[in-house]
Amino acid sequence: MESNKHFLVGIFNDHDILISGVKKLRAEGVKIFEVYTPYPVHHLEHALGYKRSKMPVAAFFFGITGTILAILMQTLMLGVDWPMIIGGKPYIAYPDFVPVTFELTVLLASYGMGFTFFITRGLGPGAVPRMFDRRATDDKHVMAIDLSENKKSEDEIKALLESVSAEESYRKDFTDEENNPNFWKFLVDTMTNGVTSSSRQLN
Amino acid sequence: MQIVSQVREPLITGGKTYKDITNDVCRPVEQDPPKSWFAALTVALILLLAGGAFMGDMLWNGIGRWGLNKSVQWAWDITNFVWWVGIGHAGTLISAVLLLFRQKWRSSINRAAEAMTIFAVICAAIWPVVHMGRPWLGAYWALPLPNTFGSLWVNFNSPLLWDVFAISTYFTVSLLFWYIGLVPDFATLRDRAVTKFQRIFYGFLSLGFDGSAKTWMHYESVSLILAGLSTPLVLSVHTIVSFDFATSVIPGWHTTIFPPYFVAGAIFSGFAMVLTLMLITRVLYGLEDYITMEHIEMMNIVILVTGSVVGIAYVTEFFIAWYSGVEYEQYAFANRMGGQYWWAYWSMMTCNVISPQLFYFKAIRTNLITTFFLSIVVNIGMWFERFVIIVTSLHRDYLPSSWVYFTPTAWDIMCYVFTFGLFFTLFFMFAKFFPVINMAEVKAVLKDSDSKVYKGRRTIPNSLVPEADRVKETEIA
């Protein structure tokens, strides 16, 4: 079976049932592709066995970059390029450089981390997500299991999903086109008939 | 395992489900706006255009249009700047500081408060720009550019320059924080959209967010770090604004208490403005179950505390002026209380120190009408505070021949009106096109906030729960 195309989707109503379901399925040896939730569910990432987010590390290094750049900028401008006596103080008056240094540290740390987040998660204007179930941004938790990556058969996994109180479960197959969503196609499709691969009918 | 508090009210009332939250918040965005919205927007646009005409005239002819004179060179312009920046602080306080303190009640008000922050900072930033008189030359004075007339850089020793960096960083970081919070809600709107415009507009804004557990994990981490960065940032911003005055040698400005006192005042006025806006939004959009009396009471308590801090700061300033033995300081403060601007001083004292004390009474702080009225009174008082600090300190110069009285002109008033028009226009546009409540965060606190939903947890058979997490029957009370 081709990978990344044939999925079994389980819908959960409650995040505690979801987490216990994830734990149980993984204990049974089922490989879960991803879970989509309408809000951040705490401890779900632990249940799925994800490694801790490294965003703080990105923030730290961008922040340090900001600190260094700010100190260099102020020292070179006021101390080297055009020294000026201001209020009888030294050319390079470090205590006076603290506020600007702090602000640039925060600025670079925030934006560096923010863009790291957007880029690593593939978020950007024009990105079109591949949808398993639209209710995932509304009120349901959606678990996707890639059938090609699992040794268990579809029926076995379906039975397991039912045993962990999944509200419903169904098979979802993606075409190549759906697997490679294209913004321009999305735009043209929406403009011409209002329907795209990932949306419901216009009323 | 969750513990249900016997004393706290649920954060979200009315037995809402996740679906209800989506519907309640998305409905005003998806439907045609009510007539009241058009009426409100029209008023805001009239203020914007009328004020804009005066602002344009002022920019064309120069700041001589204002009532400034040789002694009082800062008046309404910088008063308005500090006032707007102060209002802006509440949004970051609610979204960042209360996040770090794990105050879950923040989740229903943080979106609108952050929007208010961004719009207030835009209004604030207008003032330092236009008060330069020739703002098109401002880049040479405010940005670290080599001056084309010689390699002269900006002065990094000046608090005015620190302010440029502080305000612009504050604005951009708040914008990022707000936007990252909006992305999941835009995705909700995108997936519900039925019109072509909404599909493309929210599809574009949602950046392709799909709510995967991995994205949420990084999202949570990013939010926490941004909150951690924004907290010292917000404190630094008003501290630096206060340095504009505190590092000078003007009696009445040269005060070391300014940084904490300005920050407390900023939180005070910001919470009052959040209340003013939220009380209106709550009624118009029917959000009584999300912004409950509990929220209003919490905000009133913050106003009471910060108002008292501000009051103590006023008294301390007086004491230190007397205790310092410096006659110029002593005169500056005596002149505030009993000089030509006594009316401004006593308006400030009444609005900022006396009126918030009414919130000690539960009947007053849990009453919508008194809360709304006092929230406006507080902001009037905070405007007078900045006016008193700036104008009363300047109008008595070192030479008695330079002693003057400042009177605002129509341009002073109408330029201020312009920023009101801008603020409310932006806020009404936000309230129509963006979800005013952070749906994802409210959904996240729903289950442990509402006893009705909590009880649903008992329906999970214990056999489904892994051994370690199992709830003992005795613990389910």
XYZ file of C-alpha atoms in Angstrom:
680
model
C 0.000 0.000 0.000
C 1.245 3.464 -0.814
C 2.165 5.502 2.207
C 0.608 8.837 3.191
C -2.536 8.108 1.170
C -4.773 5.647 2.970
C -5.845 6.556 6.455
C -8.195 5.438 9.146
C -9.729 8.390 10.933
C -11.071 8.179 14.479
C -13.208 10.915 15.952
C -13.167 11.583 19.689
C -15.509 13.735 21.685
C -13.528 14.302 24.857
C -9.854 14.992 25.404
C -9.507 12.635 28.365
C -10.971 9.789 26.328
C -8.641 10.800 23.498
C -5.529 10.700 25.678
C -6.420 7.347 27.205
C -7.222 6.092 23.691
C -3.866 7.269 22.357
C -2.058 5.533 25.204
C -3.949 2.314 24.708
C -3.522 2.250 20.916
C 0.188 2.887 21.193
C 0.472 0.167 23.823
C -1.193 -2.167 21.333
C 1.463 -1.276 18.781
C -0.630 0.960 16.539
C 1.371 3.763 14.927
C -0.577 6.997 15.061
C 0.107 9.385 12.200
C -1.157 12.542 13.962
C -3.965 13.849 16.143
C -5.800 17.060 15.269
C -7.499 18.927 18.080
C -9.537 22.142 18.221
C -7.553 23.437 21.186
C -4.225 22.605 22.830
C -4.682 19.399 24.825
C -2.153 19.127 27.617
C -0.232 15.877 27.931
C -1.376 14.740 24.492
C 2.156 15.314 23.204
C 3.487 13.061 25.983
C 0.918 10.387 25.178
C 1.977 10.555 21.526
C 5.630 10.359 22.570
C 6.697 13.633 20.980
C 9.992 15.152 21.988
C 9.864 18.427 23.866
C 9.553 21.545 21.720
C 12.866 23.226 20.975
C 11.303 26.645 20.397
C 12.833 28.038 23.635
C 16.276 27.161 22.273
C 15.545 29.110 19.093
C 14.334 32.038 21.208
C 17.502 31.962 23.277
C 19.884 32.051 20.333
C 17.921 34.733 18.487
C 17.830 36.704 21.717
C 21.592 36.443 22.210
C 22.043 37.580 18.617
C 19.915 40.626 19.392
C 21.946 41.424 22.501
C 25.238 41.215 20.647
C 24.008 43.216 17.670
C 22.604 45.947 19.916
C 25.804 46.297 21.954
C 27.933 46.281 18.815
C 25.714 48.823 17.094
C 25.752 51.310 19.974
C 29.435 50.871 20.746
C 30.499 51.266 17.124
C 28.221 54.226 16.411
C 28.864 56.311 19.517
C 32.254 54.966 20.534
C 34.133 54.434 17.292
C 32.514 56.029 14.268
C 31.665 59.423 15.718
C 32.579 59.821 19.399
C 30.646 62.589 21.110
C 30.782 63.923 24.624
C 27.234 63.824 25.947
C 26.682 65.164 29.449
C 30.379 64.727 30.235
C 30.012 60.958 30.161
C 32.301 58.434 28.505
C 31.826 57.861 24.782
C 30.852 54.294 25.479
C 28.438 54.572 28.412
C 27.231 51.007 28.848
C 24.546 51.672 31.487
C 22.856 53.951 28.968
C 22.918 51.198 26.375
C 20.907 48.773 28.522
C 17.387 49.795 27.426
C 18.044 49.562 23.681
C 19.969 46.319 24.178
C 17.063 44.852 26.100
C 14.503 45.906 23.499
C 16.488 44.457 20.598
C 17.007 41.216 22.531
C 13.260 40.851 23.002
C 12.545 41.856 19.415
C 14.912 39.345 17.862
C 13.995 36.565 20.283
C 10.259 37.004 19.602
C 10.454 37.332 15.851
C 13.178 34.729 15.489
C 11.129 32.242 17.462
C 7.861 33.228 15.779
C 9.248 32.709 12.312
C 11.008 29.505 13.356
C 7.591 28.272 14.454
C 5.894 29.313 11.219
C 8.591 27.888 8.981
C 9.151 24.593 10.786
C 5.394 23.953 10.959
C 4.902 24.899 7.299
C 2.639 27.807 8.210
C 2.540 30.740 5.863
C 0.232 32.812 3.726
C -0.874 30.599 0.886
C -0.372 27.335 2.757
C -3.359 25.047 2.258
C -3.675 22.280 4.834
C -4.572 18.707 4.083
C -7.828 18.119 5.914
C -8.814 14.861 7.543
C -11.977 16.181 9.102
C -13.092 19.763 9.276
C -14.551 19.272 12.734
C -10.968 19.210 14.041
C -11.000 23.015 14.223
C -14.449 23.074 15.748
C -15.393 20.551 18.419
C -13.909 17.109 17.725
C -10.545 15.463 18.176
C -9.440 13.704 15.019
C -6.966 10.837 15.095
C -5.341 9.839 11.820
C -3.722 6.426 11.403
C -1.707 5.734 8.268
C -2.728 2.226 7.190
C 0.426 1.627 5.177
C 2.609 2.160 8.243
C 0.740 -0.327 10.397
C 1.028 -4.074 10.382
C -2.445 -4.476 11.778
C -5.295 -4.663 9.282
C -7.849 -1.913 8.867
C -10.543 -3.944 10.630
C -8.308 -4.689 13.595
C -7.480 -0.999 14.094
C -11.106 -0.070 13.644
C -12.080 -2.518 16.368
C -9.401 -1.066 18.624
C -10.678 2.464 17.996
C -14.150 1.337 18.952
C -12.814 -0.295 22.101
C -11.306 3.029 23.235
C -14.653 4.813 22.729
C -13.942 6.635 19.498
C -17.201 8.275 18.560
C -16.855 7.234 14.941
C -14.179 5.898 12.638
C -13.921 5.850 8.883
C -11.450 5.325 6.094
C -10.073 8.351 4.276
C -8.140 8.133 1.021
C -6.267 11.060 -0.433
C -5.558 11.570 -4.097
C -2.183 12.887 -5.237
C -3.776 16.252 -5.829
C -5.178 16.409 -2.319
C -1.826 15.387 -0.927
C -0.110 18.328 -2.606
C -2.447 21.217 -1.987
C -1.651 24.205 -4.094
C -2.644 27.711 -3.124
C -3.256 28.917 -6.664
C -5.432 25.946 -7.431
C -7.272 26.569 -4.171
C -7.785 30.200 -5.171
C -8.954 29.400 -8.695
C -11.245 26.585 -7.489
C -12.769 28.804 -4.842
C -13.322 31.654 -7.247
C -14.824 29.524 -10.016
C -17.099 27.122 -8.183
C -16.614 27.929 -4.513
C -15.580 24.354 -3.762
C -12.133 22.991 -3.122
C -10.901 19.636 -2.047
C -10.937 20.757 1.565
C -14.153 22.658 1.871
C -17.839 22.023 2.051
C -20.396 23.139 -0.533
C -21.324 26.779 -0.709
C -24.847 27.316 0.558
C -7.040 14.477 37.802
C -9.215 17.526 38.141
C -10.409 19.202 41.249
C -13.641 21.128 41.183
C -13.550 24.229 43.295
C -16.417 24.688 45.660
C -15.851 28.437 45.924
C -15.060 29.611 42.412
C -17.738 30.224 39.858
C -17.232 28.420 36.535
C -15.269 30.523 34.034
C -17.781 29.938 31.266
C -21.408 29.769 32.324
C -24.547 28.603 30.575
C -23.493 24.963 30.096
C -21.815 25.715 26.766
C -20.447 22.945 24.594
C -17.428 23.257 22.286
C -19.785 23.629 19.343
C -21.650 26.432 21.142
C -18.404 28.337 21.640
C -17.578 28.097 17.948
C -21.067 29.188 16.981
C -21.328 32.036 19.466
C -17.976 33.554 18.549
C -18.151 32.970 14.785
C -21.727 34.119 14.295
C -21.051 37.880 14.511
C -18.101 37.445 12.145
C -20.098 35.510 9.558
C -23.376 37.379 9.687
C -24.083 40.819 8.296
C -23.344 43.337 11.010
C -26.272 44.792 12.949
C -27.425 48.380 12.432
C -25.873 49.380 15.751
C -22.478 48.410 14.361
C -22.928 50.663 11.327
C -24.076 53.482 13.574
C -21.053 53.076 15.845
C -18.671 52.857 12.906
C -20.193 55.975 11.377
C -19.587 57.932 14.570
C -16.000 56.674 14.699
C -15.431 57.611 11.064
C -16.858 61.087 11.612
C -14.427 61.591 14.513
C -11.613 60.236 12.364
C -12.363 62.495 9.409
C -13.118 65.632 11.410
C -10.024 65.119 13.554
C -8.048 64.152 10.456
C -8.877 67.492 8.820
C -7.402 69.340 11.788
C -4.458 66.948 11.966
C -3.736 67.534 8.284
C -3.966 71.265 8.719
C -1.659 71.052 11.722
C 0.901 69.029 9.760
C 0.729 71.509 6.870
C 1.042 74.639 9.000
C 3.095 73.322 11.898
C 2.585 72.709 15.597
C 2.119 76.425 16.149
C -1.523 75.523 15.610
C -1.466 74.000 19.070
C -1.577 76.134 22.190
C 2.092 75.508 22.973
C 4.248 78.441 23.967
C 7.795 79.209 25.031
C 7.450 77.636 28.481
C 4.918 74.898 27.855
C 6.487 73.076 24.945
C 4.847 69.749 25.717
C 1.180 69.687 26.532
C -1.651 67.692 25.013
C 0.627 65.937 22.535
C 2.751 64.118 25.081
C -0.169 63.828 27.513
C -2.079 61.936 24.834
C 0.980 59.844 24.002
C 1.488 58.664 27.578
C -2.249 58.172 28.044
C -2.602 55.935 24.985
C 0.537 53.941 25.761
C -0.742 53.397 29.279
C -4.061 52.094 27.972
C -2.160 49.735 25.744
C -0.526 48.023 28.697
C -3.597 46.126 29.836
C -3.661 43.859 26.802
C -0.159 42.568 27.368
C -0.760 42.342 31.063
C -3.843 40.184 30.547
C -2.314 38.000 27.858
C 1.229 37.654 29.199
C 1.391 38.307 32.935
C -1.857 36.514 33.702
C -0.720 33.615 31.505
C 2.437 33.266 33.577
C 0.345 33.443 36.758
C -2.022 30.820 35.295
C -5.073 32.989 35.698
C -7.439 31.121 33.457
C -10.119 33.794 33.494
C -7.927 35.772 31.130
C -8.812 33.518 28.200
C -12.158 35.122 27.383
C -10.866 38.681 27.414
C -7.303 38.413 26.153
C -8.102 38.640 22.424
C -10.010 41.918 22.654
C -7.563 43.312 25.196
C -4.597 42.563 22.937
C -6.394 44.145 19.982
C -6.996 47.175 22.157
C -3.294 47.243 23.023
C -2.263 47.287 19.397
C -4.733 50.007 18.441
C -3.857 52.091 21.493
C -0.143 51.850 20.710
C -0.852 52.973 17.128
C -2.702 55.990 18.529
C 0.138 56.618 20.976
C 2.848 56.378 18.321
C 1.177 59.141 16.305
C 1.979 61.705 19.005
C 5.769 61.539 19.238
C 5.830 61.521 15.440
C 3.628 64.567 14.902
C 5.037 66.501 17.860
C 8.367 66.634 16.034
C 6.755 69.282 13.837
C 8.424 68.059 10.677
C 7.922 64.315 10.971
C 9.252 63.640 7.470
C 12.681 64.449 8.882
C 12.035 62.221 11.878
C 14.006 59.293 10.517
C 17.218 61.244 11.066
C 16.335 61.915 14.692
C 14.799 58.623 15.654
C 16.429 55.872 13.628
C 20.099 54.913 13.776
C 20.806 56.269 10.297
C 23.962 58.100 9.346
C 22.941 61.708 8.922
C 23.418 62.678 5.294
C 24.871 66.003 6.413
C 27.704 64.316 8.258
C 28.194 61.051 10.023
C 26.232 61.922 13.137
C 24.357 59.066 14.780
C 21.338 59.135 17.065
C 22.039 59.650 20.760
C 21.786 56.310 22.540
C 22.154 58.080 25.887
C 18.774 59.739 25.506
C 15.597 58.286 27.017
C 13.690 59.776 24.088
C 15.572 57.431 21.790
C 15.075 54.502 24.175
C 11.396 55.280 23.844
C 11.570 54.889 20.062
C 13.038 51.422 20.477
C 10.719 50.490 23.348
C 7.477 51.539 21.671
C 8.331 50.043 18.288
C 9.463 46.763 19.850
C 6.372 46.695 22.024
C 4.108 47.241 19.033
C 5.727 44.621 16.827
C 5.990 41.974 19.552
C 2.373 42.553 20.648
C 1.299 42.220 17.040
C 3.118 38.894 16.723
C 1.679 37.599 20.009
C -1.821 38.616 18.958
C -1.473 37.135 15.499
C -0.118 33.795 16.681
C -3.125 33.576 18.993
C -5.463 34.413 16.122
C -4.153 31.760 13.720
C -6.106 28.782 15.199
C -9.293 30.835 15.301
C -8.834 31.918 11.703
C -8.526 28.212 10.870
C -11.871 27.587 12.599
C -13.455 30.374 10.578
C -11.854 29.070 7.388
C -13.277 25.593 7.925
C -16.768 26.934 8.585
C -16.742 29.530 5.832
C -19.587 29.467 3.331
C -18.763 32.496 1.207
C -15.911 32.816 -1.261
C -14.621 35.939 0.413
C -14.461 34.319 3.850
C -12.864 31.201 2.457
C -10.048 33.099 0.800
C -9.658 35.802 3.465
C -9.517 33.450 6.445
C -7.721 30.792 4.409
C -4.974 33.308 3.784
C -4.852 34.571 7.368
C -4.922 31.105 8.955
C -1.560 30.280 7.320
C -2.704 26.717 6.675
C -3.051 25.854 10.366
C -4.515 22.375 10.847
C -4.527 21.881 14.629
C -2.142 18.934 14.663
C -0.860 17.905 18.075
C 2.705 18.701 17.065
C 1.814 22.219 15.967
C -0.128 22.774 19.191
C 2.849 21.590 21.214
C 5.135 24.152 19.557
C 2.371 26.750 19.687
C 2.057 26.359 23.445
C 5.788 26.634 23.845
C 5.916 29.752 21.665
C 3.035 31.343 23.608
C 4.733 30.718 26.915
C 8.066 32.154 25.782
C 6.355 35.143 24.188
C 4.524 35.726 27.466
C 7.824 35.484 29.300
C 9.395 38.008 26.932
C 6.402 40.346 26.894
C 6.215 40.638 30.664
C 9.542 42.443 31.150
C 8.912 44.209 27.842
C 5.653 45.762 28.991
C 7.261 46.853 32.250
C 10.226 48.301 30.367
C 8.013 50.296 28.020
C 6.284 52.403 30.614
C 9.455 52.592 32.669
C 11.206 54.126 29.679
C 8.242 56.429 29.028
C 8.628 57.634 32.611
C 12.384 58.135 32.027
C 11.445 60.797 29.461
C 10.484 62.837 32.499
C 12.421 61.302 35.378
C 15.883 61.789 33.852
C 15.269 65.506 33.276
C 16.022 68.251 35.811
C 12.541 69.826 35.771
C 11.072 70.051 39.303
C 8.044 67.765 39.363
C 9.546 65.447 36.757
C 12.845 64.647 38.426
C 11.411 61.838 40.528
C 12.790 58.352 41.073
C 9.353 56.938 41.890
C 8.194 57.423 38.303
C 8.872 53.970 36.804
C 6.747 51.849 39.195
C 4.185 54.605 39.516
C 3.782 54.912 35.743
C 3.502 51.152 35.306
C 0.794 50.912 37.988
C -1.025 53.835 36.374
C -0.775 52.141 32.983
C -2.338 48.925 34.255
C -4.990 50.994 36.033
C -6.059 52.908 32.940
C -5.652 49.916 30.634
C -7.970 47.715 32.664
C -10.489 50.535 32.777
C -10.426 50.815 28.981
C -10.736 47.030 28.594
C -13.809 47.175 30.808
C -15.329 50.059 28.853
C -14.923 48.165 25.580
C -15.816 44.707 26.872
C -18.975 45.845 28.618
C -20.226 47.215 25.296
C -19.069 44.227 23.226
C -20.551 41.825 25.760
C -24.011 43.328 25.416
C -23.929 43.830 21.639
C -22.624 40.330 20.898
C -24.474 38.529 23.674
C -21.308 37.224 25.303
C -22.634 37.245 28.862
C -21.707 33.586 29.332
C -18.089 34.199 28.351
C -17.421 37.522 30.014
C -19.160 36.816 33.275
C -19.601 38.891 36.387
C -16.592 36.992 37.744
C -14.412 38.485 35.001
C -15.761 41.964 35.593
C -15.211 41.668 39.322
C -11.645 40.431 38.815
C -10.852 43.396 36.590
C -12.444 45.780 39.068
C -10.249 44.355 41.803
C -7.167 44.963 39.647
C -8.382 48.542 39.128
C -8.861 48.948 42.872
C -5.363 47.658 43.655
C -3.538 49.648 40.984
C -5.628 52.736 41.741
C -4.513 52.511 45.352
C -0.887 52.059 44.260
C -1.207 55.208 42.172
C -2.749 57.035 45.122
C 0.142 56.039 47.376
C 2.550 57.227 44.683
C 0.905 60.683 44.616
C 1.258 60.979 48.379
C 4.849 59.727 48.322
C 5.801 62.311 45.700
C 4.478 65.027 47.953
C 6.242 63.697 50.986
C 9.559 63.380 49.176
C 9.229 66.881 47.722
C 8.810 68.239 51.242
C 11.417 65.941 52.793
C 14.047 66.717 50.137
C 14.189 70.320 51.314
C 14.555 71.501 47.734
C 12.390 74.582 47.505
C 11.847 74.256 43.753
C 10.473 70.747 44.210
C 8.357 71.934 47.115
C 6.995 74.797 45.050
C 6.248 72.529 42.066
C 4.089 70.263 44.191
C 2.404 73.036 46.178
C 1.662 74.718 42.857
C 0.059 71.550 41.522
C -2.330 71.379 44.405
C -3.191 75.036 44.776
C -1.871 76.829 41.697
C -3.619 77.839 38.522
C -4.115 74.201 37.583
C -5.729 73.201 40.886
C -8.804 72.030 38.973
C -6.743 69.543 36.948
C -5.020 68.276 40.071
C -8.217 67.748 41.997
C -9.927 66.114 38.994
C -7.030 63.693 38.924
C -7.237 63.011 42.655
C -11.001 62.496 42.596
C -11.058 60.251 39.534
C -7.952 58.193 40.261
C -7.713 57.907 44.000
C -11.151 58.444 45.497
C -13.541 56.943 42.935
C -11.868 53.501 42.556
C -12.138 53.046 46.334
C -15.848 52.509 45.715
C -14.866 49.098 44.368
C -14.346 47.955 47.940
C -18.105 47.476 47.953
C -19.097 44.235 46.278
C -22.407 45.736 45.201
C -20.542 48.389 43.211
C -17.893 46.190 41.658
C -20.472 43.636 40.530
C -22.806 46.207 39.038
C -22.548 46.771 35.295
C -23.672 50.384 35.311
C -21.376 51.553 38.112
C -18.503 49.576 36.586
C -19.019 51.160 33.188
C -19.296 54.631 34.667
C -16.222 54.239 36.877
C -14.175 52.744 34.024
C -14.682 55.984 32.109
C -14.005 58.112 35.194
C -10.703 56.294 35.691
C -9.546 57.108 32.181
C -10.522 60.745 32.553
C -8.483 60.800 35.743
C -5.492 59.173 34.103
C -5.533 61.721 31.307
C -5.485 64.468 33.918
C -2.605 62.749 35.719
C -0.380 63.076 32.661
C -1.625 66.590 32.004
C -0.848 67.599 35.592
C 2.632 66.081 35.483
C 3.510 67.664 32.149
C 1.839 71.055 32.124
C 1.965 72.106 35.783
C 5.669 71.286 35.903
C 6.388 73.344 32.802
C 4.161 76.387 33.177
C 6.247 77.783 36.014
C 9.633 78.250 34.408
C 12.784 79.261 36.293
C 12.202 82.910 35.351
C 8.927 84.394 36.625
C 8.769 86.387 33.387
C 8.294 83.059 31.564
C 5.373 82.004 33.743
C 2.409 81.241 31.515
C -0.938 79.508 31.420
C -1.531 76.901 28.739
C -4.860 76.966 26.928
C -5.648 74.332 24.301
C -6.726 75.421 20.834
C -9.233 73.693 18.559
C -6.279 71.879 16.974
C -5.221 70.429 20.319
C -8.698 69.099 20.911
C -9.386 67.870 17.391
C -6.034 66.106 16.986
C -6.898 64.207 20.172
C -10.339 63.454 18.713
C -8.583 62.110 15.616
C -6.861 59.418 17.678
C -10.210 58.488 19.241
C -11.687 58.126 15.781
C -8.767 55.966 14.705
C -8.945 53.805 17.813
C -12.657 53.133 17.585
C -12.616 52.619 13.819
C -9.921 49.977 14.223
C -11.705 48.390 17.164
C -15.054 48.175 15.368
C -13.404 46.685 12.274
C -11.710 44.141 14.538
C -15.001 43.328 16.257
C -16.636 42.636 12.916
C -13.971 40.703 11.011
C -11.990 38.962 13.737
C -13.219 36.590 16.434
C -13.456 38.760 19.569
C -12.927 35.818 21.915
C -10.066 33.376 21.706
C -12.065 30.263 20.883
C -9.219 27.786 21.204
C -8.243 29.004 24.661
C -11.809 29.210 25.917
C -12.392 25.642 24.709
C -9.267 24.589 26.549
C -10.535 25.945 29.868
C -14.141 24.878 29.338
C -13.912 21.374 30.706
C -12.340 22.247 33.999
C -14.432 25.371 34.359
C -17.946 24.091 33.942
C -19.225 21.544 36.405
C -21.717 20.266 33.868
C -19.033 19.317 31.408
C -16.800 18.118 34.200
C -19.396 15.603 35.273
C -19.188 14.137 31.817
C -15.759 12.879 32.718
C -17.322 10.250 34.939
C -18.767 8.606 31.870
C -15.327 7.316 30.900
C -15.221 3.718 32.051
C -12.284 3.217 34.371
C -11.234 0.214 32.294
C -10.284 2.600 29.461
C -7.993 4.685 31.622
C -4.412 3.444 32.030
C -3.746 1.982 35.471
C -1.740 4.942 36.761
C -4.273 7.611 35.801
C -7.307 5.760 37.090
C -9.621 7.761 39.322
C -10.612 5.997 42.520
C -14.327 5.956 43.094
C -13.876 7.828 46.367
C -12.199 10.724 44.596
C -15.175 11.402 42.354
C -17.257 13.519 44.651
